[in-house]
PDB file of C-alpha atoms and ligand atoms in Angstrom:
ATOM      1  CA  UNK A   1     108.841 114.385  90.077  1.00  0.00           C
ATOM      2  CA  UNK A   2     110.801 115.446  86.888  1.00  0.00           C
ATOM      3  CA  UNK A   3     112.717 112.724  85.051  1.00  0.00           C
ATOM      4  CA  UNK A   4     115.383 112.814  82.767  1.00  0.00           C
ATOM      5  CA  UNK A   5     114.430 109.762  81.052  1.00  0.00           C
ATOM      6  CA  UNK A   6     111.260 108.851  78.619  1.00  0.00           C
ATOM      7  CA  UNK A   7     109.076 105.768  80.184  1.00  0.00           C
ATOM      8  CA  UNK A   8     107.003 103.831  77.132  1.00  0.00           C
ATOM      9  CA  UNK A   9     105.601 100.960  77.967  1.00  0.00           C
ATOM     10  CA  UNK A  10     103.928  98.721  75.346  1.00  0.00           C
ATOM     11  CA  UNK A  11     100.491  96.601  75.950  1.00  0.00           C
ATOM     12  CA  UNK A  12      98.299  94.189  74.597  1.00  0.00           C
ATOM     13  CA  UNK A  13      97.001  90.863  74.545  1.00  0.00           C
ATOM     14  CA  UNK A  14      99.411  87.674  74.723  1.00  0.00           C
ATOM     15  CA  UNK A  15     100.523  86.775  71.178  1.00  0.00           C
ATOM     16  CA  UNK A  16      99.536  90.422  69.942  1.00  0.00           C
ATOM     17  CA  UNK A  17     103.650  90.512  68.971  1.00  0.00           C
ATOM     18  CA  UNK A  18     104.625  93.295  71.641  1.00  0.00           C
ATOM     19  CA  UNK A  19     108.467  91.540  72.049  1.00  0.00           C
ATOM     20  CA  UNK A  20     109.074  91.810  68.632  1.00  0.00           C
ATOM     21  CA  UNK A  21     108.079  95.385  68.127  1.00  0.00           C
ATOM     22  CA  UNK A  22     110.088  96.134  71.107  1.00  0.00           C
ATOM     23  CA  UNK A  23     113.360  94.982  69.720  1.00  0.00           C
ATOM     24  CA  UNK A  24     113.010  96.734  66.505  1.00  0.00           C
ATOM     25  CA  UNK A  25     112.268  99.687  68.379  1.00  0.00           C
ATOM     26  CA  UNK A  26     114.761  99.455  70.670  1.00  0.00           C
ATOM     27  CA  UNK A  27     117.480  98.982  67.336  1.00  0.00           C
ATOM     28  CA  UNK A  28     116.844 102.028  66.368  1.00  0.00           C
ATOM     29  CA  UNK A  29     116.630 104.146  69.242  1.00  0.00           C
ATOM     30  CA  UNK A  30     120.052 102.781  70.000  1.00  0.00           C
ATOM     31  CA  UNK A  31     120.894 103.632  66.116  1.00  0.00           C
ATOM     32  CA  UNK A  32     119.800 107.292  67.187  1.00  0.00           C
ATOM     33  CA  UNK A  33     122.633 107.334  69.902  1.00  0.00           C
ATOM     34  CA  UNK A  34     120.127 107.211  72.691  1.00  0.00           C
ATOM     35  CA  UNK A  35     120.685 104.891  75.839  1.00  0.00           C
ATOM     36  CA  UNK A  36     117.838 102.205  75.999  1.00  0.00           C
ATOM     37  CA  UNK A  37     116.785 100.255  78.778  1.00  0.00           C
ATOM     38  CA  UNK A  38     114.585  97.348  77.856  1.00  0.00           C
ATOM     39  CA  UNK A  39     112.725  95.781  80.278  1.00  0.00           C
ATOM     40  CA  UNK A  40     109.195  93.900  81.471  1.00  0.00           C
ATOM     41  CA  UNK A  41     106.545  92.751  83.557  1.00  0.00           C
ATOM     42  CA  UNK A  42     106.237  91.146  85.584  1.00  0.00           C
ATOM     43  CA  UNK A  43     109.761  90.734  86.175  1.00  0.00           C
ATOM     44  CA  UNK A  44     112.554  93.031  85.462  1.00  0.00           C
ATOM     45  CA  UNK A  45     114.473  93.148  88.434  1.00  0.00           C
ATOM     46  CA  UNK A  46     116.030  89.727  89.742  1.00  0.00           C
ATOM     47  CA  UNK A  47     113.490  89.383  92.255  1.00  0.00           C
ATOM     48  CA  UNK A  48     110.500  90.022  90.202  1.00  0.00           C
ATOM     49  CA  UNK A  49     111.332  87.585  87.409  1.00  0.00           C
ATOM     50  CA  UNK A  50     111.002  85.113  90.672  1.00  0.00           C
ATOM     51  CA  UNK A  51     107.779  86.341  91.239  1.00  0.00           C
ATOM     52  CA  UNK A  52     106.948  86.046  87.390  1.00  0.00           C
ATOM     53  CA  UNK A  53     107.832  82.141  87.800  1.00  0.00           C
ATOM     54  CA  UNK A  54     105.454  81.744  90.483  1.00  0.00           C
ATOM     55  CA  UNK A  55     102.675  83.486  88.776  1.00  0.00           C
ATOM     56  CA  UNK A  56     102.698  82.134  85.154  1.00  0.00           C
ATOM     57  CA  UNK A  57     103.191  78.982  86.091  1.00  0.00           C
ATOM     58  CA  UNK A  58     100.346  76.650  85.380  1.00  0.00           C
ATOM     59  CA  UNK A  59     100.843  74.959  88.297  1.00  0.00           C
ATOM     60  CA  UNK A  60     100.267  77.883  90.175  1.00  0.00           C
ATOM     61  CA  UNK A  61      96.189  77.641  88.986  1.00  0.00           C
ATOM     62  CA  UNK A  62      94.929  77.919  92.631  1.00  0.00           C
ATOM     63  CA  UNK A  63      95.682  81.503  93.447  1.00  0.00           C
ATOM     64  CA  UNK A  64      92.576  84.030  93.649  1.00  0.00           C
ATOM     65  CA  UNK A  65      92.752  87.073  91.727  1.00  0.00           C
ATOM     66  CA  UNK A  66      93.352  88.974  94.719  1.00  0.00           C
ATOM     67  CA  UNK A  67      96.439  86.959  95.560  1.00  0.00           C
ATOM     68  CA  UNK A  68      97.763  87.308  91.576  1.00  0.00           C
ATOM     69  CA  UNK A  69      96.962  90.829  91.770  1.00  0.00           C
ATOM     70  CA  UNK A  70      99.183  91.699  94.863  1.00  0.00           C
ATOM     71  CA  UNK A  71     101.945  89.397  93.255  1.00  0.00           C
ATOM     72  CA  UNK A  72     102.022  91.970  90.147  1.00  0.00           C
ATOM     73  CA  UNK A  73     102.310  94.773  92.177  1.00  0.00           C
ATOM     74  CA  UNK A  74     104.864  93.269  94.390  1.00  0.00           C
ATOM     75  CA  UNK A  75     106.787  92.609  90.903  1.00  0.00           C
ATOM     76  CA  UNK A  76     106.312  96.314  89.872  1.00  0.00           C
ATOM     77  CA  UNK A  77     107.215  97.856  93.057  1.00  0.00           C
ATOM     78  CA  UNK A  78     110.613  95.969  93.184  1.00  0.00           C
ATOM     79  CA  UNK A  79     111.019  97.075  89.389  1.00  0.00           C
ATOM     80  CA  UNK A  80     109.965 100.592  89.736  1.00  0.00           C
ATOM     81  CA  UNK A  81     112.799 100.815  92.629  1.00  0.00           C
ATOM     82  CA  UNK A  82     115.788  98.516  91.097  1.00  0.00           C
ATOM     83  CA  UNK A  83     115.272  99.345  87.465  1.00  0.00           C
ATOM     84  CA  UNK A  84     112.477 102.085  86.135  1.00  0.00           C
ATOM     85  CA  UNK A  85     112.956 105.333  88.518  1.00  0.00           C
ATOM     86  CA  UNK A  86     117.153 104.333  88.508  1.00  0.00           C
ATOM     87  CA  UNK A  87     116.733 104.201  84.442  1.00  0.00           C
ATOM     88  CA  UNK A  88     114.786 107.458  84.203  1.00  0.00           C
ATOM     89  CA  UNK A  89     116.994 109.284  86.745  1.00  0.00           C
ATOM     90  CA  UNK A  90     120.223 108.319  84.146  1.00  0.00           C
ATOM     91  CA  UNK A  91     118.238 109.892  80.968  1.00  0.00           C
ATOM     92  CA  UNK A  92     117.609 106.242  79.712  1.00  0.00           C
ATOM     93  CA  UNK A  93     114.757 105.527  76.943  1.00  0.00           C
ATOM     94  CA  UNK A  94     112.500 102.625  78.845  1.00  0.00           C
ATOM     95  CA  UNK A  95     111.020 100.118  76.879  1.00  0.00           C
ATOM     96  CA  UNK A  96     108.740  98.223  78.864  1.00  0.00           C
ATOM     97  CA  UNK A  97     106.903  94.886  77.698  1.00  0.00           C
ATOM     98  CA  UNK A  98     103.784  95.737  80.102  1.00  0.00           C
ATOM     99  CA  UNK A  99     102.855  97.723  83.263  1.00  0.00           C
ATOM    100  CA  UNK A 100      99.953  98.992  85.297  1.00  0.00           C
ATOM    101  CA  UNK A 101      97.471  98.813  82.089  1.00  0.00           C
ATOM    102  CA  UNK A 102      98.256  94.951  81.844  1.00  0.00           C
ATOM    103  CA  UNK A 103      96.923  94.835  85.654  1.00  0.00           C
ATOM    104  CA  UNK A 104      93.599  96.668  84.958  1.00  0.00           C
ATOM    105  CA  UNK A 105      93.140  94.763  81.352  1.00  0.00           C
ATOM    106  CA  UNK A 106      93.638  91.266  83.200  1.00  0.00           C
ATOM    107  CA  UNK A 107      93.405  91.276  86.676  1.00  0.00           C
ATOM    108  CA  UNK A 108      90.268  94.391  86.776  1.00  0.00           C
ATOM    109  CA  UNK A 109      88.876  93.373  83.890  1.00  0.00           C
ATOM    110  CA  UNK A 110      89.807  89.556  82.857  1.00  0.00           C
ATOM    111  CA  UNK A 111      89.284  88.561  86.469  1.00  0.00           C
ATOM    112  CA  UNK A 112      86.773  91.420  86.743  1.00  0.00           C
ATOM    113  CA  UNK A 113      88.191  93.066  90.023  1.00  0.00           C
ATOM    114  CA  UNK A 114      87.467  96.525  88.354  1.00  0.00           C
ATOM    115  CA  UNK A 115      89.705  99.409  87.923  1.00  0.00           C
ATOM    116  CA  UNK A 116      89.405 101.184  90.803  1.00  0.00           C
ATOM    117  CA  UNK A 117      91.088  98.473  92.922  1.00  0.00           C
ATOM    118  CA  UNK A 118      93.937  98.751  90.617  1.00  0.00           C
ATOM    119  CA  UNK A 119      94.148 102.144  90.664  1.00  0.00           C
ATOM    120  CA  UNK A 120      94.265 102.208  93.849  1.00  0.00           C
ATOM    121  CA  UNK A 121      97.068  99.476  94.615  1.00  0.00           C
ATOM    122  CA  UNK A 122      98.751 101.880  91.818  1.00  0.00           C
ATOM    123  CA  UNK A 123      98.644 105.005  93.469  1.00  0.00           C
ATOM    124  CA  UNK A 124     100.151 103.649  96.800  1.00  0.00           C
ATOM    125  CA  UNK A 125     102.787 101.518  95.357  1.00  0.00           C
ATOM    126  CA  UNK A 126     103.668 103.609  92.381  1.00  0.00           C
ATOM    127  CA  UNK A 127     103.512 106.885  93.279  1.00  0.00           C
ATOM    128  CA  UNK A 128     100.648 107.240  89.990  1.00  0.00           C
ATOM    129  CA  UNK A 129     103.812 106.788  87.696  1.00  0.00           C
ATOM    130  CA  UNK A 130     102.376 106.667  83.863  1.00  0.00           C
ATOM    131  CA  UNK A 131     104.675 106.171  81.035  1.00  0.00           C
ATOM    132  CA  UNK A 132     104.869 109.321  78.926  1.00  0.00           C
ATOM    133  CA  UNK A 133     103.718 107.272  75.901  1.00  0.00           C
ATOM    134  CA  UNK A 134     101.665 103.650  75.957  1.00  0.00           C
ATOM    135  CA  UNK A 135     101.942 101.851  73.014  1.00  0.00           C
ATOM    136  CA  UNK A 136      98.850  99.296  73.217  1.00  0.00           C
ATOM    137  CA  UNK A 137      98.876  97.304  70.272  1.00  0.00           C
ATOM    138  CA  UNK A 138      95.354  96.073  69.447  1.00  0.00           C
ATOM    139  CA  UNK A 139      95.014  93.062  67.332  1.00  0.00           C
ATOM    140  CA  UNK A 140      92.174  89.751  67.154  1.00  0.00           C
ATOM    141  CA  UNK A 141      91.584  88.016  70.190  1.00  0.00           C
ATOM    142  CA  UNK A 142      91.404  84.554  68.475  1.00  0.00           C
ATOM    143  CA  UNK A 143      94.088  85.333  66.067  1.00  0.00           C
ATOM    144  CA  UNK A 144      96.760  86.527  69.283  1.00  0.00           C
ATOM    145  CA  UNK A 145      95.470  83.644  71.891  1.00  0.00           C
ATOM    146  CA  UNK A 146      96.167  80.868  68.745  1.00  0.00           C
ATOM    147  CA  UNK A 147     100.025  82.790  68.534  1.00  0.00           C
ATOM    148  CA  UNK A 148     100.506  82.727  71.993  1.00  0.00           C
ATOM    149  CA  UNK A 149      99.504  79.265  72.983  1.00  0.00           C
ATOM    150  CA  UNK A 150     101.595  77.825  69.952  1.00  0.00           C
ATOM    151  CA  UNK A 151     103.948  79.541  70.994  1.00  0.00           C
ATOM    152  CA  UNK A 152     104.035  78.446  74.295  1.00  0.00           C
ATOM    153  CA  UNK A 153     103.720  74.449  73.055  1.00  0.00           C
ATOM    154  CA  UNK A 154     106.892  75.376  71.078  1.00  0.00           C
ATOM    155  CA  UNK A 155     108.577  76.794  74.058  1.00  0.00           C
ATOM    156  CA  UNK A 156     107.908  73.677  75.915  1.00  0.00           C
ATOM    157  CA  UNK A 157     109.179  70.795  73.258  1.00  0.00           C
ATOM    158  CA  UNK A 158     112.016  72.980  72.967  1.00  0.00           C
ATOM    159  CA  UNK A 159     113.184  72.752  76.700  1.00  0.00           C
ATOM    160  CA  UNK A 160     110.902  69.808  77.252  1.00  0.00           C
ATOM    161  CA  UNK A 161     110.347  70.672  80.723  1.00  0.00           C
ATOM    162  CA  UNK A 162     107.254  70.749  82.922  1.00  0.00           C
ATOM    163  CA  UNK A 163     108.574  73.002  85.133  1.00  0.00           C
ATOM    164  CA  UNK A 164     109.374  76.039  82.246  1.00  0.00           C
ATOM    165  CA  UNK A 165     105.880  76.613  81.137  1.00  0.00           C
ATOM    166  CA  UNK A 166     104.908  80.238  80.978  1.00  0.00           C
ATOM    167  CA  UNK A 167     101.250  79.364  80.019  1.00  0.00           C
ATOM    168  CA  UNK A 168      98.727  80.001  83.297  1.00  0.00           C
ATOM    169  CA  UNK A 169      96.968  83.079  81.665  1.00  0.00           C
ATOM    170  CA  UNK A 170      97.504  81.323  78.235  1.00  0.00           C
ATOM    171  CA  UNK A 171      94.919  78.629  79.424  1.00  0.00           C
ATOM    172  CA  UNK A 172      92.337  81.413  79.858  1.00  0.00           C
ATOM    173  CA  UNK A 173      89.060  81.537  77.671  1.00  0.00           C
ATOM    174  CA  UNK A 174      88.301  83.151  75.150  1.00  0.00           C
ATOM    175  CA  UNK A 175      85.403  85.173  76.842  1.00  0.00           C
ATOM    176  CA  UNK A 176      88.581  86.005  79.471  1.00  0.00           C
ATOM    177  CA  UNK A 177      90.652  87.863  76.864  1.00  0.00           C
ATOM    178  CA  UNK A 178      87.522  89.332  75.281  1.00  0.00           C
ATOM    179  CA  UNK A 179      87.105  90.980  78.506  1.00  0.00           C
ATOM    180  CA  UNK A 180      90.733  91.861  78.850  1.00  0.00           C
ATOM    181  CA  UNK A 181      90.856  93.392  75.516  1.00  0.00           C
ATOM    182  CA  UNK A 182      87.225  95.360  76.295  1.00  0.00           C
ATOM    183  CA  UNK A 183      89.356  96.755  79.019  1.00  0.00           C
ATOM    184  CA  UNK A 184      92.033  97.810  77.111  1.00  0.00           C
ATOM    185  CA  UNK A 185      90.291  99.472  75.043  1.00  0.00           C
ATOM    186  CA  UNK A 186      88.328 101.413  77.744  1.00  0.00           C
ATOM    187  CA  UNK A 187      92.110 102.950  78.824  1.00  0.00           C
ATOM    188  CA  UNK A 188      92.912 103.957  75.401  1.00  0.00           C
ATOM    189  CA  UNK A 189      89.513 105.957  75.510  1.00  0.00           C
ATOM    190  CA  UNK A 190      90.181 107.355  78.957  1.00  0.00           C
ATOM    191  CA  UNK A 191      93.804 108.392  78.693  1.00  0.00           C
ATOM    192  CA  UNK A 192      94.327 108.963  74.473  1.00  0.00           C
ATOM    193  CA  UNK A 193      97.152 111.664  75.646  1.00  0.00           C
ATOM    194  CA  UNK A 194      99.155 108.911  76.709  1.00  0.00           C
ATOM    195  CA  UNK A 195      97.429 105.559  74.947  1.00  0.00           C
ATOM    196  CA  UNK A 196      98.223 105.737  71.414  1.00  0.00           C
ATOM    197  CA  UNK A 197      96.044 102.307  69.957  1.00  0.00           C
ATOM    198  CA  UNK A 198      98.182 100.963  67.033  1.00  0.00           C
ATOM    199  CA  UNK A 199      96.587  98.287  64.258  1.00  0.00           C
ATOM    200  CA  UNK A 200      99.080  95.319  64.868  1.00  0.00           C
ATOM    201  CA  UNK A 201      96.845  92.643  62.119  1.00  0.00           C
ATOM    202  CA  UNK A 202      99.227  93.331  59.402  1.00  0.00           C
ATOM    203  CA  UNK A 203     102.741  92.680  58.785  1.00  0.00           C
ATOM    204  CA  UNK A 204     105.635  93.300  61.396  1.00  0.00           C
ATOM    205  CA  UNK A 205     107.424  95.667  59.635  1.00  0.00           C
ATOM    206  CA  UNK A 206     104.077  97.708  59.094  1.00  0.00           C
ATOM    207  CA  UNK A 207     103.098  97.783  62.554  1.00  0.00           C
ATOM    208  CA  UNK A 208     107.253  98.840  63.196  1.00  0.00           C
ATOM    209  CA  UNK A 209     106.818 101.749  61.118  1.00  0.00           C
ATOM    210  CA  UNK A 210     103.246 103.090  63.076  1.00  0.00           C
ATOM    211  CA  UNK A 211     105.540 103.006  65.695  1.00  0.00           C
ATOM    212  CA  UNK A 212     108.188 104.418  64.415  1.00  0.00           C
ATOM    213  CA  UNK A 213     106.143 107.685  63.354  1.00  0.00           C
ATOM    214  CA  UNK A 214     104.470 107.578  66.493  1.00  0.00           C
ATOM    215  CA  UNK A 215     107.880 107.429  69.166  1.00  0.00           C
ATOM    216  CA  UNK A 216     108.692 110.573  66.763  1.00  0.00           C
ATOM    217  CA  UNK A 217     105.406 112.201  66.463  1.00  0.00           C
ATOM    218  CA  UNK A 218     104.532 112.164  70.617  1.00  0.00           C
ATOM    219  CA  UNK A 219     107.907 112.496  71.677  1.00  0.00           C
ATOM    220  CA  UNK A 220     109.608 114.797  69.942  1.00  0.00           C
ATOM    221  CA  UNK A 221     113.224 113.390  69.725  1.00  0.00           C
ATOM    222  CA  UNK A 222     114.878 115.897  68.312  1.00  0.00           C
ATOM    223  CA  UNK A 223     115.009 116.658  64.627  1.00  0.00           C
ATOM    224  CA  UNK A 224     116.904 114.003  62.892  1.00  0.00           C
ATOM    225  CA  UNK A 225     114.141 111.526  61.543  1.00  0.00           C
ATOM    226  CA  UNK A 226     114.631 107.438  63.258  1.00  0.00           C
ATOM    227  CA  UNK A 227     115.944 105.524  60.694  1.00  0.00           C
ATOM    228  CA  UNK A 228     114.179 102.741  60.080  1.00  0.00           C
ATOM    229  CA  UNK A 229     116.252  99.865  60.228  1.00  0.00           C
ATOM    230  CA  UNK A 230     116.291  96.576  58.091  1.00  0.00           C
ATOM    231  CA  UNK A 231     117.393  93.251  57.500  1.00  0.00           C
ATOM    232  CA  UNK A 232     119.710  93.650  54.485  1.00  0.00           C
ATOM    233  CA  UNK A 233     117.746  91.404  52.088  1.00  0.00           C
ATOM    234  CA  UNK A 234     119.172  88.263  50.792  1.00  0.00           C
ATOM    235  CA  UNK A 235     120.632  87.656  47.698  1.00  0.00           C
TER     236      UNK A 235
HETATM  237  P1  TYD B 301     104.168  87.504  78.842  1.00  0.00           P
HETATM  238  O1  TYD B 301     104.731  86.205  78.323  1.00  0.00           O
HETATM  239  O2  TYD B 301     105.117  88.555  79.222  1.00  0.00           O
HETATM  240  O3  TYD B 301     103.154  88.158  77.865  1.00  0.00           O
HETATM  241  P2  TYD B 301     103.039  87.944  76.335  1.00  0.00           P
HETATM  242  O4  TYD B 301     102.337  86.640  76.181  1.00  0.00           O
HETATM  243  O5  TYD B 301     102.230  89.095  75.879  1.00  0.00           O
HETATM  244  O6  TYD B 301     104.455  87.932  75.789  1.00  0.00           O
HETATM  245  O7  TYD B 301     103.243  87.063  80.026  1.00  0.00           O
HETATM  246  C1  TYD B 301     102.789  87.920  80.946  1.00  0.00           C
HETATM  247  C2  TYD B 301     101.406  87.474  81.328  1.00  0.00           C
HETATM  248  O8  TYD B 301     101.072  88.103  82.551  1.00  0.00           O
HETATM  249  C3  TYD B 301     100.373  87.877  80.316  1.00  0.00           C
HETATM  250  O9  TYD B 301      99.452  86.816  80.146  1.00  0.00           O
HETATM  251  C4  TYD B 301      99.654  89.032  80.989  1.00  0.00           C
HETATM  252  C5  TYD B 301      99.845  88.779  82.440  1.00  0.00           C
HETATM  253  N1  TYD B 301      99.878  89.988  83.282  1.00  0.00           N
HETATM  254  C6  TYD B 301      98.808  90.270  84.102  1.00  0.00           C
HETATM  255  O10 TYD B 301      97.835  89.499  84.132  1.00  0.00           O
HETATM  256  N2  TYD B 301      98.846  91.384  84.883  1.00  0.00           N
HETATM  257  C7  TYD B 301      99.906  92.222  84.907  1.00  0.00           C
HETATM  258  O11 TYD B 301      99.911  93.237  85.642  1.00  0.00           O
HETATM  259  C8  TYD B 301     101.021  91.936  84.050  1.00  0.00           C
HETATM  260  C9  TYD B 301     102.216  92.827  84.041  1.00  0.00           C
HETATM  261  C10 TYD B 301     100.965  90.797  83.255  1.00  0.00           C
END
């Protein structure tokens, strides 16, 4: 099916510092005049973010793999439908924080279900829909579980509820997201058309401009260059 649209999703481990990246991105896309929908997984469509409750929820610890599996791909489908395909069809720029790849990093290879399972699930509930371009920012498993679980400890003094923790996948081992990022990495070697592996360890604003070059570079959005934008620096 032709689209209209451009689908880029972004990837990576938990704490890698995929939201930030997005929003920067997403500033100066919108600079460029271009109409961007920004969006993630699971979640994105009403329904879906109540399915993302139930499944990083730490109180949701007793559900098999098989179980949190079908739950992302019950997100996705709902997403695909109410937000993704409608997005595309309207010529929209997607930005979205995660798909299919985050289901073969961490459900077929963090929970080792394999690919081919997930593959599978993706072909029947997603048509094989790939994003034109996967930005899978690769960074230190130590360094990105430490960001994410202070993160998260932040997150929950500041609403100091029980009941808002997004941490279930957080409370993973390390040997867990060594296997997630192994998988990752196995993608970016299968598919390097579409997975483009950018170096997030250094600064923000680095890591923005590999993006930057590469949005412009694989996508060819015309011939204006993407301003990058920045904070006007203090005085
Ligand atoms: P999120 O807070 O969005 O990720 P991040 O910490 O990178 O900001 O949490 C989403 C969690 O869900 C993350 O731990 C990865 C996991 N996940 C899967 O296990 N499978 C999937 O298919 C998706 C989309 C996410």
């Amino acid at each position: 099916m032709a689209h209209a649209g451009i689908f880029i999703s972004f990837e990576g481990l938990d704490g890698c510092g995929k939201s930030t990246q997005i929003k920067k991105l997403a500033k100066v896309l919108r600079a460029r005049g271009f109409s961007v929908t920004v969006t993630r997984e699971p979640g994105g469509s009403a329904f879906g973010e109540k399915i993302r409750d139930l499944l990083l929820d730490s109180s949701a610890a007793g559900i098999s793999a098989n179980t949190e599996l079908a739950l992302m791909f019950a997100a996705r489908a709902q997403h695909l439908h109410e937000i993704i395909n409608p997005a595309l069809a309207a010529g929209h720029i997607i930005l979205c924080d995660r798909f299919t790849d985050s289901s073969e990093a961490y459900q077929g290879g963090g929970r080792r279900l394999g690919s081919s399972r997930v593959l599978a699930l993706h072909h029947v509930l997603c048509n094989d829909l790939q994003p034109q371009l996967t930005i899978l920012m690769d960074s230190d498993v130590g360094k990105c579980l430490e960001r994410a679980r202070r993160r998260n400890r932040l997150r929950l003094h500041k609403n100091g509820r029980a009941d808002s923790d997004e941490n279930r996948f957080e409370q993973e081992s390390i040997e867990f997201f060594a296997r997630v990022h192994s998988a990752y990495l196995r993608i970016a070697a299968r598919e390097p058309e579409r997975v483009a592996l950018v170096d997030a360890r250094g600064q923000a604003m680095d890591t923005h401009r590999k993006i930057v070059n590469l949005v412009e570079n694989r996508l060819k959005l015309g011939s204006v260059k993407l301003q990058i934008v920045r904070r006007r620096a203090a005085r």
